[in-house]
CSV table of C-alpha atoms in Angstrom, one decimal:
chain,number,residue,atom,x,y,z
V,1,MET,CA,14.6,6.7,-25.6
V,2,LEU,CA,14.9,3.9,-23.3
V,3,LEU,CA,15.5,-0.2,-24.5
V,4,ARG,CA,14.8,-2.4,-22.6
V,5,HIS,CA,17.0,-5.4,-22.9
V,6,GLY,CA,15.0,-8.6,-25.2
V,7,GLU,CA,13.7,-11.4,-22.7
V,8,THR,CA,16.7,-13.8,-20.9
V,9,GLU,CA,15.6,-17.0,-19.2
V,10,TRP,CA,15.7,-15.6,-15.9
V,11,SER,CA,13.3,-12.6,-16.6
V,12,LYS,CA,11.0,-14.9,-18.6
V,13,ALA,CA,11.4,-17.0,-14.9
V,14,GLY,CA,10.3,-13.2,-13.3
V,15,LEU,CA,14.1,-14.3,-10.8
V,16,HIS,CA,15.5,-11.5,-10.1
V,17,THR,CA,18.7,-10.1,-12.2
V,18,GLY,CA,21.2,-8.1,-11.2
V,19,LEU,CA,25.0,-8.4,-11.9
V,20,THR,CA,24.3,-12.1,-13.4
V,21,ASP,CA,25.5,-12.5,-16.8
V,22,ILE,CA,23.0,-14.4,-19.1
V,23,PRO,CA,22.4,-14.1,-22.4
V,24,LEU,CA,19.5,-13.3,-24.4
V,25,THR,CA,16.5,-15.8,-25.8
V,26,ALA,CA,15.8,-16.4,-28.9
V,27,ARG,CA,12.9,-14.9,-28.2
V,28,GLY,CA,14.5,-12.1,-26.4
V,29,GLU,CA,16.8,-11.5,-30.0
V,30,ASP,CA,13.6,-11.6,-31.9
V,31,LEU,CA,12.1,-8.4,-28.8
V,32,ALA,CA,15.9,-6.8,-30.1
V,33,ARG,CA,15.2,-7.0,-33.6
V,34,GLY,CA,11.3,-5.3,-33.5
V,35,ALA,CA,13.0,-2.9,-30.6
V,36,GLY,CA,15.3,-1.7,-33.6
V,37,GLU,CA,13.1,-1.3,-35.8
V,38,LEU,CA,10.6,1.0,-33.6
V,39,VAL,CA,14.1,3.3,-33.0
V,40,ALA,CA,15.4,3.0,-37.0
V,41,ASP,CA,14.0,6.6,-38.1
V,42,TYR,CA,15.8,8.8,-34.7
V,43,ASP,CA,18.6,10.4,-35.4
V,44,PHE,CA,20.4,9.5,-32.1
V,45,SER,CA,24.1,11.7,-31.2
V,46,LEU,CA,24.0,9.6,-28.5
V,47,ILE,CA,24.1,5.2,-27.7
V,48,LEU,CA,24.5,3.9,-24.3
V,49,THR,CA,24.6,0.5,-22.9
V,50,SER,CA,25.2,-1.4,-19.7
V,51,PRO,CA,28.4,-3.6,-20.1
V,52,LEU,CA,26.4,-6.7,-19.7
V,53,GLN,CA,25.5,-8.5,-22.0
V,54,ARG,CA,21.5,-9.0,-22.1
V,55,ALA,CA,22.2,-4.7,-23.4
V,56,ARG,CA,24.9,-5.0,-25.0
V,57,ARG,CA,23.8,-8.1,-27.8
V,58,THR,CA,20.4,-5.5,-27.5
V,59,ALA,CA,21.4,-2.9,-28.7
V,60,GLU,CA,23.6,-4.9,-31.4
V,61,LEU,CA,20.0,-6.9,-32.8
V,62,ALA,CA,18.7,-3.4,-32.7
V,63,GLY,CA,21.3,-1.9,-35.2
V,64,LEU,CA,22.5,0.8,-32.7
V,65,HIS,CA,26.3,1.3,-31.9
V,66,ALA,CA,26.5,2.3,-28.5
V,67,GLU,CA,29.6,3.0,-25.7
V,68,VAL,CA,29.1,1.2,-23.0
V,69,ASP,CA,28.8,3.6,-19.6
V,70,PRO,CA,29.0,0.8,-16.5
V,71,LEU,CA,26.6,3.2,-14.5
V,72,LEU,CA,24.0,1.2,-16.9
V,73,VAL,CA,24.0,-1.9,-14.7
V,74,GLU,CA,20.0,-3.6,-13.2
V,75,TRP,CA,20.2,-2.5,-9.5
V,76,ASP,CA,22.5,-5.0,-7.6
V,77,TYR,CA,19.7,-7.0,-5.9
V,78,GLY,CA,22.6,-8.7,-3.7
V,79,GLY,CA,21.3,-11.3,-1.2
V,80,TYR,CA,18.8,-11.5,-3.8
V,81,GLU,CA,19.3,-11.8,-7.1
V,82,GLY,CA,18.3,-15.0,-9.0
V,83,ARG,CA,15.0,-15.5,-6.7
V,84,THR,CA,11.4,-14.8,-7.2
V,85,THR,CA,9.8,-12.0,-5.4
V,86,LYS,CA,7.4,-14.9,-4.8
V,87,ASP,CA,10.5,-16.6,-2.9
V,88,ILE,CA,11.0,-13.8,-0.8
V,89,ARG,CA,7.9,-13.3,-0.2
V,90,GLU,CA,7.0,-16.3,1.4
V,91,GLU,CA,10.5,-17.0,3.6
V,92,LEU,CA,9.7,-13.0,4.8
V,93,GLY,CA,6.2,-14.0,5.4
V,94,TYR,CA,4.8,-10.1,4.2
V,95,ASN,CA,4.6,-8.8,0.6
V,96,TRP,CA,8.2,-7.6,-0.1
V,97,THR,CA,9.2,-5.5,-2.9
V,98,ALA,CA,12.4,-4.3,-3.4
V,99,PHE,CA,11.7,-0.9,-3.8
V,100,THR,CA,9.7,-0.6,-0.2
V,101,HIS,CA,12.2,-2.9,1.3
V,102,GLY,CA,15.1,-3.3,0.1
V,103,VAL,CA,17.6,-6.2,-0.5
V,104,ILE,CA,20.1,-7.9,2.0
V,105,ARG,CA,23.8,-8.6,1.3
V,106,GLY,CA,24.5,-11.4,-0.6
V,107,ASP,CA,27.5,-12.2,-2.9
V,108,THR,CA,27.6,-8.6,-4.0
V,109,PRO,CA,26.9,-5.7,-0.9
V,110,GLY,CA,23.4,-5.1,-2.8
V,111,GLU,CA,21.5,-1.9,-3.6
V,112,THR,CA,19.3,0.9,-1.8
V,113,VAL,CA,17.1,2.4,-4.5
V,114,GLU,CA,18.7,6.0,-3.8
V,115,GLU,CA,22.1,4.0,-4.7
V,116,VAL,CA,20.3,3.1,-7.8
V,117,ALA,CA,19.1,6.6,-8.6
V,118,ALA,CA,21.7,8.6,-7.8
V,119,ARG,CA,23.9,6.5,-10.4
V,120,ALA,CA,20.6,7.4,-13.1
V,121,SER,CA,21.0,10.6,-12.1
V,122,ARG,CA,24.5,10.9,-13.0
V,123,VAL,CA,23.6,8.7,-15.9
V,124,LEU,CA,20.9,12.4,-16.9
V,125,THR,CA,23.8,14.5,-16.3
V,126,ARG,CA,25.4,13.6,-19.6
V,127,VAL,CA,22.6,13.0,-21.5
V,128,LEU,CA,20.3,16.3,-20.2
V,129,PRO,CA,23.5,17.8,-22.4
V,130,ALA,CA,23.4,15.9,-25.9
V,131,MET,CA,19.1,15.8,-26.2
V,132,ALA,CA,19.4,19.3,-27.2
V,133,HIS,CA,21.7,18.0,-30.3
V,134,GLY,CA,19.8,15.4,-31.4
V,135,ASP,CA,18.1,12.1,-29.6
V,136,VAL,CA,19.7,9.5,-27.4
V,137,ALA,CA,19.0,6.2,-26.7
V,138,LEU,CA,20.1,4.2,-23.1
V,139,VAL,CA,19.8,0.6,-23.5
V,140,ALA,CA,19.3,-1.1,-19.5
V,141,HIS,CA,17.0,-2.8,-17.7
V,142,GLY,CA,14.1,-2.9,-16.0
V,143,HIS,CA,14.0,-1.6,-12.6
V,144,PHE,CA,17.3,0.8,-13.7
V,145,LEU,CA,15.5,2.4,-16.8
V,146,ARG,CA,11.6,3.0,-14.1
V,147,ILE,CA,14.3,4.3,-11.5
V,148,LEU,CA,16.3,7.0,-14.6
V,149,THR,CA,12.6,8.0,-15.3
V,150,ALA,CA,11.1,8.7,-12.1
V,151,VAL,CA,14.2,10.1,-11.6
V,152,TYR,CA,14.2,12.5,-15.0
V,153,LEU,CA,10.4,13.3,-13.8
V,154,ARG,CA,12.1,14.6,-10.9
V,155,GLN,CA,9.3,12.3,-8.7
V,156,ALA,CA,10.7,10.2,-5.5
V,157,PRO,CA,13.0,6.8,-6.6
V,158,ARG,CA,10.1,4.8,-5.4
V,159,PHE,CA,7.6,6.5,-7.9
V,160,GLY,CA,9.8,3.3,-10.2
V,161,ALA,CA,7.6,0.7,-8.8
V,162,GLN,CA,4.6,2.4,-10.2
V,163,ILE,CA,5.6,2.0,-14.0
V,164,SER,CA,6.1,-1.8,-15.3
V,165,LEU,CA,8.3,-2.4,-18.4
V,166,ASP,CA,8.4,-5.7,-20.3
V,167,ALA,CA,12.1,-6.7,-21.9
V,168,GLY,CA,12.5,-5.4,-25.7
V,169,SER,CA,10.5,-2.3,-25.0
V,170,VAL,CA,10.4,0.5,-26.4
V,171,SER,CA,9.5,4.4,-24.0
V,172,VAL,CA,10.5,7.6,-24.9
V,173,LEU,CA,11.1,10.6,-23.1
V,174,SER,CA,10.7,14.0,-23.9
V,175,PHE,CA,9.8,17.5,-22.6
V,176,TYR,CA,6.6,18.5,-22.9
V,177,ARG,CA,5.9,22.5,-22.5
V,178,GLU,CA,9.3,22.7,-21.0
V,179,GLN,CA,8.7,19.9,-18.8
V,180,PRO,CA,9.9,16.8,-18.2
V,181,ALA,CA,7.2,13.8,-19.6
V,182,ILE,CA,6.7,10.5,-21.4
V,183,LEU,CA,5.8,10.7,-24.5
V,184,SER,CA,5.5,7.1,-25.4
V,185,TRP,CA,5.8,4.3,-22.8
V,186,ASN,CA,6.4,0.2,-22.9
V,187,TYR,CA,6.0,-0.2,-26.4
V,188,GLY,CA,6.5,-3.2,-28.0
V,189,ARG,CA,5.7,-5.9,-30.3
V,190,GLU,CA,3.0,-6.9,-28.0
V,191,LEU,CA,0.4,-5.6,-26.0
V,192,PRO,CA,1.8,-6.5,-22.5
V,193,LEU,CA,-1.4,-8.5,-20.8
V,194,ALA,CA,0.3,-8.1,-16.7
V,195,PRO,CA,2.5,-6.4,-15.1
V,196,SER,CA,6.4,-7.4,-16.0
V,197,GLU,CA,7.4,-10.1,-13.2
V,198,SER,CA,11.2,-9.1,-13.5
């Protein structure tokens, strides 16, 4: 089970929020509580969360007693941290996306999509054996969880660009006839009206 953290001021504004550690909004806290209601019947054998406060607080409000795993942090956006896709595109003069064009060095070095996928693979190496003993919950971030899903489905990491994930949403990965499969995706209190900008 994947739980994207609740809304923050930056996610609400469509700002790339990688390693910047900012809190949930009041709505984000409500979304986290709602996610907790959705997952109340699961029998978790392992619950992991990103160390960033927006994920840890989401886990807490969802009623999940999570272990911090530093591999679950969001994509390091480097010099694009705190900026919108619109602003980056205006500066560059073309239809930039992190998935297609990558990021630049800033206060942090930034990561390639492949580096994020390598972290996701390490998480899955830990998670897959635990799935044999019960349900697993990962509380983390939009881009990271989209890339992790691509890796889980044995797709190229850039496949994550084709799946949107809203703040406070719950998704369920499973197996269907021995094949990795999506059981439920981007489920929350509200149906999305447009793709998430963060």
